[in-house]
CSV table of C-alpha atoms and ligand atoms in Angstrom, one decimal:
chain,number,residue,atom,x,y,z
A,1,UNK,CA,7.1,-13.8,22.5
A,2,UNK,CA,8.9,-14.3,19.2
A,3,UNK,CA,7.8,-14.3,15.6
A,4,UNK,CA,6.0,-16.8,14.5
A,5,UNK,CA,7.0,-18.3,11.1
A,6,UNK,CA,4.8,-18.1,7.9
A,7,UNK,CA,3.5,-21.3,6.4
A,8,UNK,CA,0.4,-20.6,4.3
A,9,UNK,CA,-0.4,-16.9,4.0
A,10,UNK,CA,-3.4,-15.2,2.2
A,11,UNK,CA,-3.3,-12.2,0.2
A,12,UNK,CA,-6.1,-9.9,0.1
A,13,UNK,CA,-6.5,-7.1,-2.2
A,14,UNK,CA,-4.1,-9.9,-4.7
A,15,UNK,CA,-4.7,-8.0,-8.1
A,16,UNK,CA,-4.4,-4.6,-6.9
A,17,UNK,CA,-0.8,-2.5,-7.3
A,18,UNK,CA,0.6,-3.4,-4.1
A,19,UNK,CA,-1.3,-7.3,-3.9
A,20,UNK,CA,0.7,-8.2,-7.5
A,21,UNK,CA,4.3,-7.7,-6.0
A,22,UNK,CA,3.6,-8.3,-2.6
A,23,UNK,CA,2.2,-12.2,-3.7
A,24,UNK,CA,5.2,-12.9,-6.5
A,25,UNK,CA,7.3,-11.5,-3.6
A,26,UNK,CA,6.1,-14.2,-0.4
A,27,UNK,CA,6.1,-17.2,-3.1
A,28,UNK,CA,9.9,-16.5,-3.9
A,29,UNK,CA,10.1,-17.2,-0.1
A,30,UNK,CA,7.4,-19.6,0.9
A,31,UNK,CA,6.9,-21.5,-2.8
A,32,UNK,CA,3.8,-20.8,-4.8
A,33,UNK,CA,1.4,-23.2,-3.2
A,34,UNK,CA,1.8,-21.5,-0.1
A,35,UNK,CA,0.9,-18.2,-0.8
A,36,UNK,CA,-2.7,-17.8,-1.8
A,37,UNK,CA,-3.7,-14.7,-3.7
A,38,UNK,CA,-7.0,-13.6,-3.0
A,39,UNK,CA,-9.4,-11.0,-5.7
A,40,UNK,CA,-12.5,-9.4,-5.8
A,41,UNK,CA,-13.5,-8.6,-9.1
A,42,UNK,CA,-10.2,-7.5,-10.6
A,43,UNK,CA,-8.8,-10.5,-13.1
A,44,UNK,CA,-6.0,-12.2,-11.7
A,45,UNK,CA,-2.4,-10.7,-13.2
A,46,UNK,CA,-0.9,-13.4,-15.5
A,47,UNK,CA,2.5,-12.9,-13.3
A,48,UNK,CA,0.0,-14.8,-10.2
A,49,UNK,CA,-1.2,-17.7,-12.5
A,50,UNK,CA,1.8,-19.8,-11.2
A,51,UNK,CA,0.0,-20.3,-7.8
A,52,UNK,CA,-3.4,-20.3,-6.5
A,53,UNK,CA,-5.8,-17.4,-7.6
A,54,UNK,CA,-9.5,-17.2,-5.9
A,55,UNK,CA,-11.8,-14.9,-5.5
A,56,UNK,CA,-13.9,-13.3,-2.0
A,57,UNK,CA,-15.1,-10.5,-0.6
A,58,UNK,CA,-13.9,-9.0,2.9
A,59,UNK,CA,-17.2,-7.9,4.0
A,60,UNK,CA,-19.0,-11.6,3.0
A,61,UNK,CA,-17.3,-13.0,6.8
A,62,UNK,CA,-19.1,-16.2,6.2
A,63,UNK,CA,-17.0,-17.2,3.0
A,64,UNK,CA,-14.2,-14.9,3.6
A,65,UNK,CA,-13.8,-17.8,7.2
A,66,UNK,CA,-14.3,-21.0,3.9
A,67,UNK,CA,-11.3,-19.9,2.5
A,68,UNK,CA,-9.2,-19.3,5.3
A,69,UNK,CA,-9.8,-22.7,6.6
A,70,UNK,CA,-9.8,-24.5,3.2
A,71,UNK,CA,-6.3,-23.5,2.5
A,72,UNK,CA,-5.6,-23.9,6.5
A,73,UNK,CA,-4.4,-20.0,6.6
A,74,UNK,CA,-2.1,-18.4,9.4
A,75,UNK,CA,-0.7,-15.4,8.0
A,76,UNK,CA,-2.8,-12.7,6.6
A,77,UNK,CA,-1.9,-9.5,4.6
A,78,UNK,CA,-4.6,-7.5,3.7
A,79,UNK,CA,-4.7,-5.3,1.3
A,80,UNK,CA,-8.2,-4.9,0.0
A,81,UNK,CA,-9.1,-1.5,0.4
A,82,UNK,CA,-10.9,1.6,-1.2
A,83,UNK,CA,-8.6,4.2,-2.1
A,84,UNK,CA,-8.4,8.2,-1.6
A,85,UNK,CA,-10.1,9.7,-4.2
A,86,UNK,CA,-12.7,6.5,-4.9
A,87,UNK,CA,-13.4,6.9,-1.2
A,88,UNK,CA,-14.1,10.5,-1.8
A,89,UNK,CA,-16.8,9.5,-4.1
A,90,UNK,CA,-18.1,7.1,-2.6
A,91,UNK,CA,-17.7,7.4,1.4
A,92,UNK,CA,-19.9,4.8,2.6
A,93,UNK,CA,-18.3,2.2,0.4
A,94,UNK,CA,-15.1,3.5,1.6
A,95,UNK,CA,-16.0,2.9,5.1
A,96,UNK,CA,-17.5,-0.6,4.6
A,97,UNK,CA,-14.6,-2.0,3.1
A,98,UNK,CA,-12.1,-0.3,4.9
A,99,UNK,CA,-13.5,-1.1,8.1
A,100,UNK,CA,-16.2,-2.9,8.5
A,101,UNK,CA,-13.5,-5.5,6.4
A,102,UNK,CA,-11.6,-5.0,8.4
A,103,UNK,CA,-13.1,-6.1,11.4
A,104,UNK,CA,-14.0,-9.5,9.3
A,105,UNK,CA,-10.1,-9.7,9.5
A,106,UNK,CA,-9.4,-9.0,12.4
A,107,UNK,CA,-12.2,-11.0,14.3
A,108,UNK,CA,-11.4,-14.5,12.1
A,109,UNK,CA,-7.6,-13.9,13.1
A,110,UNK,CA,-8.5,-13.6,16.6
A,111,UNK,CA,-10.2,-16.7,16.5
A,112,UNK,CA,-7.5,-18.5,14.4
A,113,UNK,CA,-4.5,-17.2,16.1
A,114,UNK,CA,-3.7,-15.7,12.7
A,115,UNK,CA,-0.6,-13.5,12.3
A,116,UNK,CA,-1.9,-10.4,9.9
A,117,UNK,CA,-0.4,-7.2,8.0
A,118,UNK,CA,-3.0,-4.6,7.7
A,119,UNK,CA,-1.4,-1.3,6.1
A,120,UNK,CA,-1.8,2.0,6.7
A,121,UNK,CA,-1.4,5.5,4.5
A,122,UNK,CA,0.2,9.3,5.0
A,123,UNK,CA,-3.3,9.6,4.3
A,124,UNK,CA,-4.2,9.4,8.3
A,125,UNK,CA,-2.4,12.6,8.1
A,126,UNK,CA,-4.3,16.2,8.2
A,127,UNK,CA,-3.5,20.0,9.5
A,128,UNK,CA,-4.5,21.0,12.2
A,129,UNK,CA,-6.6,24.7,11.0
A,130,UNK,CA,-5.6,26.7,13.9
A,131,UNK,CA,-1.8,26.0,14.0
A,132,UNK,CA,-1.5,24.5,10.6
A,133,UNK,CA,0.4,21.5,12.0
A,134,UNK,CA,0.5,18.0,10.8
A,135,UNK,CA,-1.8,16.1,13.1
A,136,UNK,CA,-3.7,12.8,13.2
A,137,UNK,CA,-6.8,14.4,11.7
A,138,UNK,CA,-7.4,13.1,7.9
A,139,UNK,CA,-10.1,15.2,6.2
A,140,UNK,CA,-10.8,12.3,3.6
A,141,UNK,CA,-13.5,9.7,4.6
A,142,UNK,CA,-10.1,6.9,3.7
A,143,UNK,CA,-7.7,8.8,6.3
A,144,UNK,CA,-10.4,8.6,8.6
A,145,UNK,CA,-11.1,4.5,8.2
A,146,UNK,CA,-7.1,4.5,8.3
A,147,UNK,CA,-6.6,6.2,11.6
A,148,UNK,CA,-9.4,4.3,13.0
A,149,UNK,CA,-8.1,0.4,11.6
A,150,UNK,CA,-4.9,1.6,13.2
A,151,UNK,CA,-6.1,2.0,16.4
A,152,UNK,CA,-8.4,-1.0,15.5
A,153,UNK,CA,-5.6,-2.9,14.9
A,154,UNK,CA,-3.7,-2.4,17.9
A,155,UNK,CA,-6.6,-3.0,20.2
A,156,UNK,CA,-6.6,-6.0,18.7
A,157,UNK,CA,-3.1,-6.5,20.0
A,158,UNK,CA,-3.6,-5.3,23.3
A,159,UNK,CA,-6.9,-6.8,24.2
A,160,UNK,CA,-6.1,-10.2,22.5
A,161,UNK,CA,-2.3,-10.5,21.9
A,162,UNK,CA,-3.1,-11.0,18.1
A,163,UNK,CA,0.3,-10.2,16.0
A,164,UNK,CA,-0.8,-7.4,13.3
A,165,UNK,CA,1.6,-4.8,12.0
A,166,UNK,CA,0.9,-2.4,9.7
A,167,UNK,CA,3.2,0.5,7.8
A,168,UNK,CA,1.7,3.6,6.7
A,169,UNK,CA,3.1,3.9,2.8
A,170,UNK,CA,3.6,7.1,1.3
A,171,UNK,CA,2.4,7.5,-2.7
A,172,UNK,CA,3.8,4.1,-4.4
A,173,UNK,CA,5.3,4.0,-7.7
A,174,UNK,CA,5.7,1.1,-9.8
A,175,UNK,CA,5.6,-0.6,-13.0
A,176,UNK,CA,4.1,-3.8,-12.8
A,177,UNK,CA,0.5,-3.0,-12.2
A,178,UNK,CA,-1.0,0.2,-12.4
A,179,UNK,CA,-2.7,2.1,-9.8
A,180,UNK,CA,-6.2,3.2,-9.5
A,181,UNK,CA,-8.6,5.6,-7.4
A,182,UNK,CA,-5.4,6.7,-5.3
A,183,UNK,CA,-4.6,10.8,-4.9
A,184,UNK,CA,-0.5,9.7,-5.7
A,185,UNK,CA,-1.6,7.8,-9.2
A,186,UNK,CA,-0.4,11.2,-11.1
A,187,UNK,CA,3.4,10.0,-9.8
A,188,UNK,CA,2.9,6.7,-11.9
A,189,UNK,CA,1.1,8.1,-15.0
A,190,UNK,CA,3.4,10.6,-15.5
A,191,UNK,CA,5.6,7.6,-16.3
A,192,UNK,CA,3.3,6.1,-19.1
A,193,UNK,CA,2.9,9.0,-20.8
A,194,UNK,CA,6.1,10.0,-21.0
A,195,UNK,CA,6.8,7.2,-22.8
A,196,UNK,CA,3.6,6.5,-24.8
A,197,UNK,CA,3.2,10.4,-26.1
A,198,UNK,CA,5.9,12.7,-24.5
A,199,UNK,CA,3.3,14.9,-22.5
A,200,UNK,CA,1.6,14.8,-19.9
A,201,UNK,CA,-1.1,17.1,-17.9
A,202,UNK,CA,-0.9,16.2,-14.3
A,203,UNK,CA,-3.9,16.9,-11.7
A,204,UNK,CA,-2.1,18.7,-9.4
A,205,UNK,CA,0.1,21.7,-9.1
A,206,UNK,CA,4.0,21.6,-10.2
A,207,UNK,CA,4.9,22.4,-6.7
A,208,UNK,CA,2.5,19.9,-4.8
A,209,UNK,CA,5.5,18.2,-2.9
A,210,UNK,CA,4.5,14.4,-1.1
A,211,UNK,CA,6.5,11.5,0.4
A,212,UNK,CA,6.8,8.8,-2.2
A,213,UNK,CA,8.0,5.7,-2.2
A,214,UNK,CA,9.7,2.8,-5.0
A,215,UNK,CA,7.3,-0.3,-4.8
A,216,UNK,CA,10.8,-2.7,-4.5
A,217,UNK,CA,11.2,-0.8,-0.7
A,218,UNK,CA,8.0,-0.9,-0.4
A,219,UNK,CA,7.8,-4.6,-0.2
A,220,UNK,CA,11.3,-5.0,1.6
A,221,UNK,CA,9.7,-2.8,4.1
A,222,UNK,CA,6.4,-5.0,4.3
A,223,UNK,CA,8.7,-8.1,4.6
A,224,UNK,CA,11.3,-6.7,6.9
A,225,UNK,CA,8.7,-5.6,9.4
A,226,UNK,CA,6.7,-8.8,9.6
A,227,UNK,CA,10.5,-10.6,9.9
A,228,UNK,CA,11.1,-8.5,12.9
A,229,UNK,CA,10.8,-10.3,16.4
A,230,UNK,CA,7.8,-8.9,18.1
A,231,UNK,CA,10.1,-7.7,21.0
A,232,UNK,CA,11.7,-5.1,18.9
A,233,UNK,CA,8.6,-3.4,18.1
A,234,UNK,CA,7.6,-0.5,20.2
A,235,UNK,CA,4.6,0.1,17.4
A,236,UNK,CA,2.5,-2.3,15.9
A,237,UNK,CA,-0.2,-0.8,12.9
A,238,UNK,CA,0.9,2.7,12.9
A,239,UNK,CA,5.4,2.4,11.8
A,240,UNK,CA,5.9,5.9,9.6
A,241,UNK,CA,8.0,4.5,6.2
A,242,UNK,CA,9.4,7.2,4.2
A,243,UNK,CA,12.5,7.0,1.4
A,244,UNK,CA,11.8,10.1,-0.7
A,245,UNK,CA,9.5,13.3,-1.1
A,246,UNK,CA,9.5,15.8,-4.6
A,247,UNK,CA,7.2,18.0,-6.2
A,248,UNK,CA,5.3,17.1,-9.6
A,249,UNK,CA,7.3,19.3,-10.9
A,250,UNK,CA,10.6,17.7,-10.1
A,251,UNK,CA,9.2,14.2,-10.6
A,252,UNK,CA,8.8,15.7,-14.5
A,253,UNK,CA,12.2,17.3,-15.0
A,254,UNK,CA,13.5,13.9,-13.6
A,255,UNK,CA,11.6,12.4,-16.5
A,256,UNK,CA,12.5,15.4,-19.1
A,257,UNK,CA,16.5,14.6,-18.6
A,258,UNK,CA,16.1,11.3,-19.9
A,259,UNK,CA,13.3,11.5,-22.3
A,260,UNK,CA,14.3,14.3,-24.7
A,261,UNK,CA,10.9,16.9,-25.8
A,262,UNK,CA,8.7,15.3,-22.6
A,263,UNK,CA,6.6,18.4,-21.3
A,264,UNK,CA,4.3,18.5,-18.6
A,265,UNK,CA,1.3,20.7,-17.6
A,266,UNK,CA,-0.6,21.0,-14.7
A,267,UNK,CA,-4.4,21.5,-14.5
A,268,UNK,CA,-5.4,20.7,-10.9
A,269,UNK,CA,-8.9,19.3,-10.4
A,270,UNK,CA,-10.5,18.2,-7.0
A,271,UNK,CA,-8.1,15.9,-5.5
A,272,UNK,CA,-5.3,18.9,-5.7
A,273,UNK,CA,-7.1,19.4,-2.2
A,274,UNK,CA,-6.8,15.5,-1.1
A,275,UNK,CA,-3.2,16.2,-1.9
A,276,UNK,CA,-2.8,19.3,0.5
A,277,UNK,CA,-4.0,18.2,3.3
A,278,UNK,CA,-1.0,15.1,3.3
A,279,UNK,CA,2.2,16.4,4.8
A,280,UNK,CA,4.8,16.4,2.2
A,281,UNK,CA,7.4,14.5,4.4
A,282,UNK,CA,7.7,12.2,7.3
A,283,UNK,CA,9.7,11.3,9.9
A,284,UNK,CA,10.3,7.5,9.9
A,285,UNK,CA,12.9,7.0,12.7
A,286,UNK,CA,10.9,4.8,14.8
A,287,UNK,CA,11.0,2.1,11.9
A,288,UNK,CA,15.1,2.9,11.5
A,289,UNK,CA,15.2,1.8,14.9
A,290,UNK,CA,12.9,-1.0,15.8
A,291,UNK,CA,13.5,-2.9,13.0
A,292,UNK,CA,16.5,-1.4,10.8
A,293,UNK,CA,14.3,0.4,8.0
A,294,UNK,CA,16.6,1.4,5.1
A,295,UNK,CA,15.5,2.2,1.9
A,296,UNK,CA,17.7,1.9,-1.5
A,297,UNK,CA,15.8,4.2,-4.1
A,298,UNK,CA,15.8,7.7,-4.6
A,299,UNK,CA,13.8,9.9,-7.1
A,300,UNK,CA,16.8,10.0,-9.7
A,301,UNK,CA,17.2,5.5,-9.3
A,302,UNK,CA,13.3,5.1,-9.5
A,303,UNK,CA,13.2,7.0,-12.5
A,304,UNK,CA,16.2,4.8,-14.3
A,305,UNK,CA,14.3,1.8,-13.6
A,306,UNK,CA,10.7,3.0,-14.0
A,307,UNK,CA,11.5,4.2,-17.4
A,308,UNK,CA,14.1,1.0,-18.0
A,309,UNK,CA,11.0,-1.6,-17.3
A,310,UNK,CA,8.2,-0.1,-18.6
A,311,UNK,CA,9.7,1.1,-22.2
A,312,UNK,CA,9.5,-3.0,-22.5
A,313,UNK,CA,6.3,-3.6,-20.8
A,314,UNK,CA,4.9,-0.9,-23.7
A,315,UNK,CA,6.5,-2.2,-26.1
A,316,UNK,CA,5.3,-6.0,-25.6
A,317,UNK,CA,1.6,-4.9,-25.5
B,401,LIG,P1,-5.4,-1.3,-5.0
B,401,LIG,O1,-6.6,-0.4,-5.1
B,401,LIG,O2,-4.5,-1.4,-6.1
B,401,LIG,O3,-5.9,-2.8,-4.6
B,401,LIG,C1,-6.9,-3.0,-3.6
B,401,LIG,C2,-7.7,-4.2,-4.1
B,401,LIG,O4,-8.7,-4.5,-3.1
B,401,LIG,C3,-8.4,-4.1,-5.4
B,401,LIG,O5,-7.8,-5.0,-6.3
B,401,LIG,C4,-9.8,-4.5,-5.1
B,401,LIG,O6,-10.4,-5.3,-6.1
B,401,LIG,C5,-9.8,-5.1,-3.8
B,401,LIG,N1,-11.0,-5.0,-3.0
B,401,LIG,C6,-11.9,-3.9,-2.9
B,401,LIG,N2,-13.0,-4.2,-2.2
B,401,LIG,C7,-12.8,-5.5,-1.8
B,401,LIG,C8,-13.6,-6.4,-1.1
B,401,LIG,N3,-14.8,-6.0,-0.6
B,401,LIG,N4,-13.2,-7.7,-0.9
B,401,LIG,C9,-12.0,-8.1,-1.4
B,401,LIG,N5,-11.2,-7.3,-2.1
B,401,LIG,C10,-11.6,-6.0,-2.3
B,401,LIG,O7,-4.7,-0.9,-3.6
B,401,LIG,P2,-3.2,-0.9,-3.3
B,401,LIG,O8,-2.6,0.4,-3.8
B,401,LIG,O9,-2.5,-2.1,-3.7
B,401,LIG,O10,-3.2,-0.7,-1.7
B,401,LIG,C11,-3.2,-1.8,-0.8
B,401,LIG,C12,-3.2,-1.3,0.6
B,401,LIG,O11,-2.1,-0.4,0.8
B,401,LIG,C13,-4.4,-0.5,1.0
B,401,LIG,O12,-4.7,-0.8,2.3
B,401,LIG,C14,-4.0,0.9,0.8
B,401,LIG,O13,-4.8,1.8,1.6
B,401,LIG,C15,-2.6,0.9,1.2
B,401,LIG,N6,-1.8,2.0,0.7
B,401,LIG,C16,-1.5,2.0,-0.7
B,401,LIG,C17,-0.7,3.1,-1.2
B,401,LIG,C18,-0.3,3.1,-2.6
B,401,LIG,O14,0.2,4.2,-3.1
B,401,LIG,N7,-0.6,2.1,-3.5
B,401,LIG,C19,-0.3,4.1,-0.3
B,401,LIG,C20,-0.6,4.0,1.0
B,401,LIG,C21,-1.3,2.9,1.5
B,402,LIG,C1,-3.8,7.3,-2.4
B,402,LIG,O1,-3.4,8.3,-3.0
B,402,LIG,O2,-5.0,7.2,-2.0
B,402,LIG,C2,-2.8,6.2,-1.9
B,402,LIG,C3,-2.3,6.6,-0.6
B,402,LIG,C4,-1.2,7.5,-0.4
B,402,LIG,O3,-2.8,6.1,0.4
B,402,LIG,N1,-1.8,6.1,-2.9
């Protein structure tokens, strides 16, 4: 079975920080007409008003399935979701939107023959407390809806042959829209305020080291899998992505060799232990070798261009 092509594809989750690149990203390919960017309560980005913009809600399945046939949808991504640390506060929400959403996905793709990308996070990640090895036991209500739409997802593949794939992202940085209610956010506000006021106090401690990731490979990642032919994957939701891992601490001398006085502290509050319990690397060879994952960005490039694009993005608000 090959891969089916993309003609009119739906973006869940449009106006979040992955949803903004991810939709100017598929209309460069597919024209802006056929890629429908889909919100929740969020405004729509000005960068998305060239195509269309609605709003829904992934647990509503009966108007979620009116705007999938409307616009005659057969290519999902989804990336509605409820983060790490808004998950932490508010576990049941967490869980309804992350899966019980899901499932709304899932079952109207089923019945559509949709194609779908449904990603994943380190965050299905934990250690295990007697050996202190990384396992697949997540200790935050989100790694735990993660781990379970994985295998969600590829139940889905095996019982009914539909065609998700899904990456699990490290921490993602970027410029264009911010991130919120994420444990990895401190990796993009460090950014902002070393350019709006040359200090920063970050949540967790200078040696808290994670996998992280530039948004641009991010979305070449997102693209390249769901270009791959289905025959080359040996996975399906669960492909390990990794490009780079640092500490805060190096994340902010990065930052200090380029912006002269830039300090940071470190005060670490609650989700210093959401951090801990992610490994700080991963091993992505599985994606190197189904479908020729290659990343172009490391810490000292992301840092050029972070600082490069937003001192104008400041400066123009
Ligand atoms: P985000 O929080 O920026 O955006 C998610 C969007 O989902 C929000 O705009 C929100 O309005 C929308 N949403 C929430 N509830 C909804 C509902 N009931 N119906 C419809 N929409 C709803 O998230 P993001 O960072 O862009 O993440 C996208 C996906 O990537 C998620 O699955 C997330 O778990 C995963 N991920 C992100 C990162 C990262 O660092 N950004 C890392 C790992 C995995
Ligand atoms: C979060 O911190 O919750 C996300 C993620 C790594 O999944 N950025």
């Amino acid at each position: 079975m090959h891969t089916r092509e993309q003609k009119r594809v739906l973006i869940t989750g449009a106006a979040g920080q992955i949803g903004t690149e991810l939709t100017i990203a598929l209309r460069e390919r597919l024209g802006n007409e056929n890629v429908i960017g889909m919100g929740h309560r969020t405004k729509a980005p000005k960068e998305l008003e060239e195509g269309p913009f609605i709003y829904g809600d992934i647990n509503d399945l009966e108007s979620y399935e009116k705007i999938v046939d409307e616009y005659e949808i057969d290519t999902v991504y989804h990336l509605a979701a409820i983060l790490s640390v808004t998950g932490e506060k508010n576990p049941q929400l967490c869980y309804d939107v992350n899966l019980n959403g899901l499932y709304n996905i899932l079952e109207v793709a089923r019945k559509r023959d949709q194609r779908l990308f449904c990603p994943s996070s380190i965050a299905v990640f934990g250690n295990d407390e007697e050996t202190g090895e990384v396992v697949l036991k997540p200790t935050t209500m989100y790694g735990v809806t993660k781990v379970a739409g994985e295998l969600l997802c590829d139940y889905y593949y095996r019982k009914y042959a539909v065609d998700v794939r899904g990456i699990r992202y490290p921490g993602l940085i970027s410029w264009k829209t911010e991130p919120g209610g994420g444990t990895t956010d401190y990796a993009v506000a460090i950014y902002y305020e070393a350019i709006r006021n040359k200090k920063y106090e970050c949540f967790v401690r200078a040696d808290t080291k994670l996998p992280m990731m530039y948004m641009s490979d991010a979305i070449k990642g997102t693209l390249d899998l769901m270009d791959a032919p289905l025959e080359n994957l040996n996975q399906h939701s669960d492909y390990n992505l990794s490009s780079m891992s640092f500490t805060a601490g190096e994340l902010a001398e990065s930052i200090a060799k380029r912006i002269d006085g830039f300090e940071c502290t470190y005060v670490s509050d609650n989700r210093q232990e959401i951090a801990d319990s992610w490994p700080d690397e991963i091993d992505d060879a599985s994606s190197r070798n189904d479908w020729n994952w290659d990343p172009a960005y490391n810490l000292e490039r992301m840092t050029e261009d972070m600082l490069a694009n937003l001192e104008i993005k400041l400066k123009e608000e």
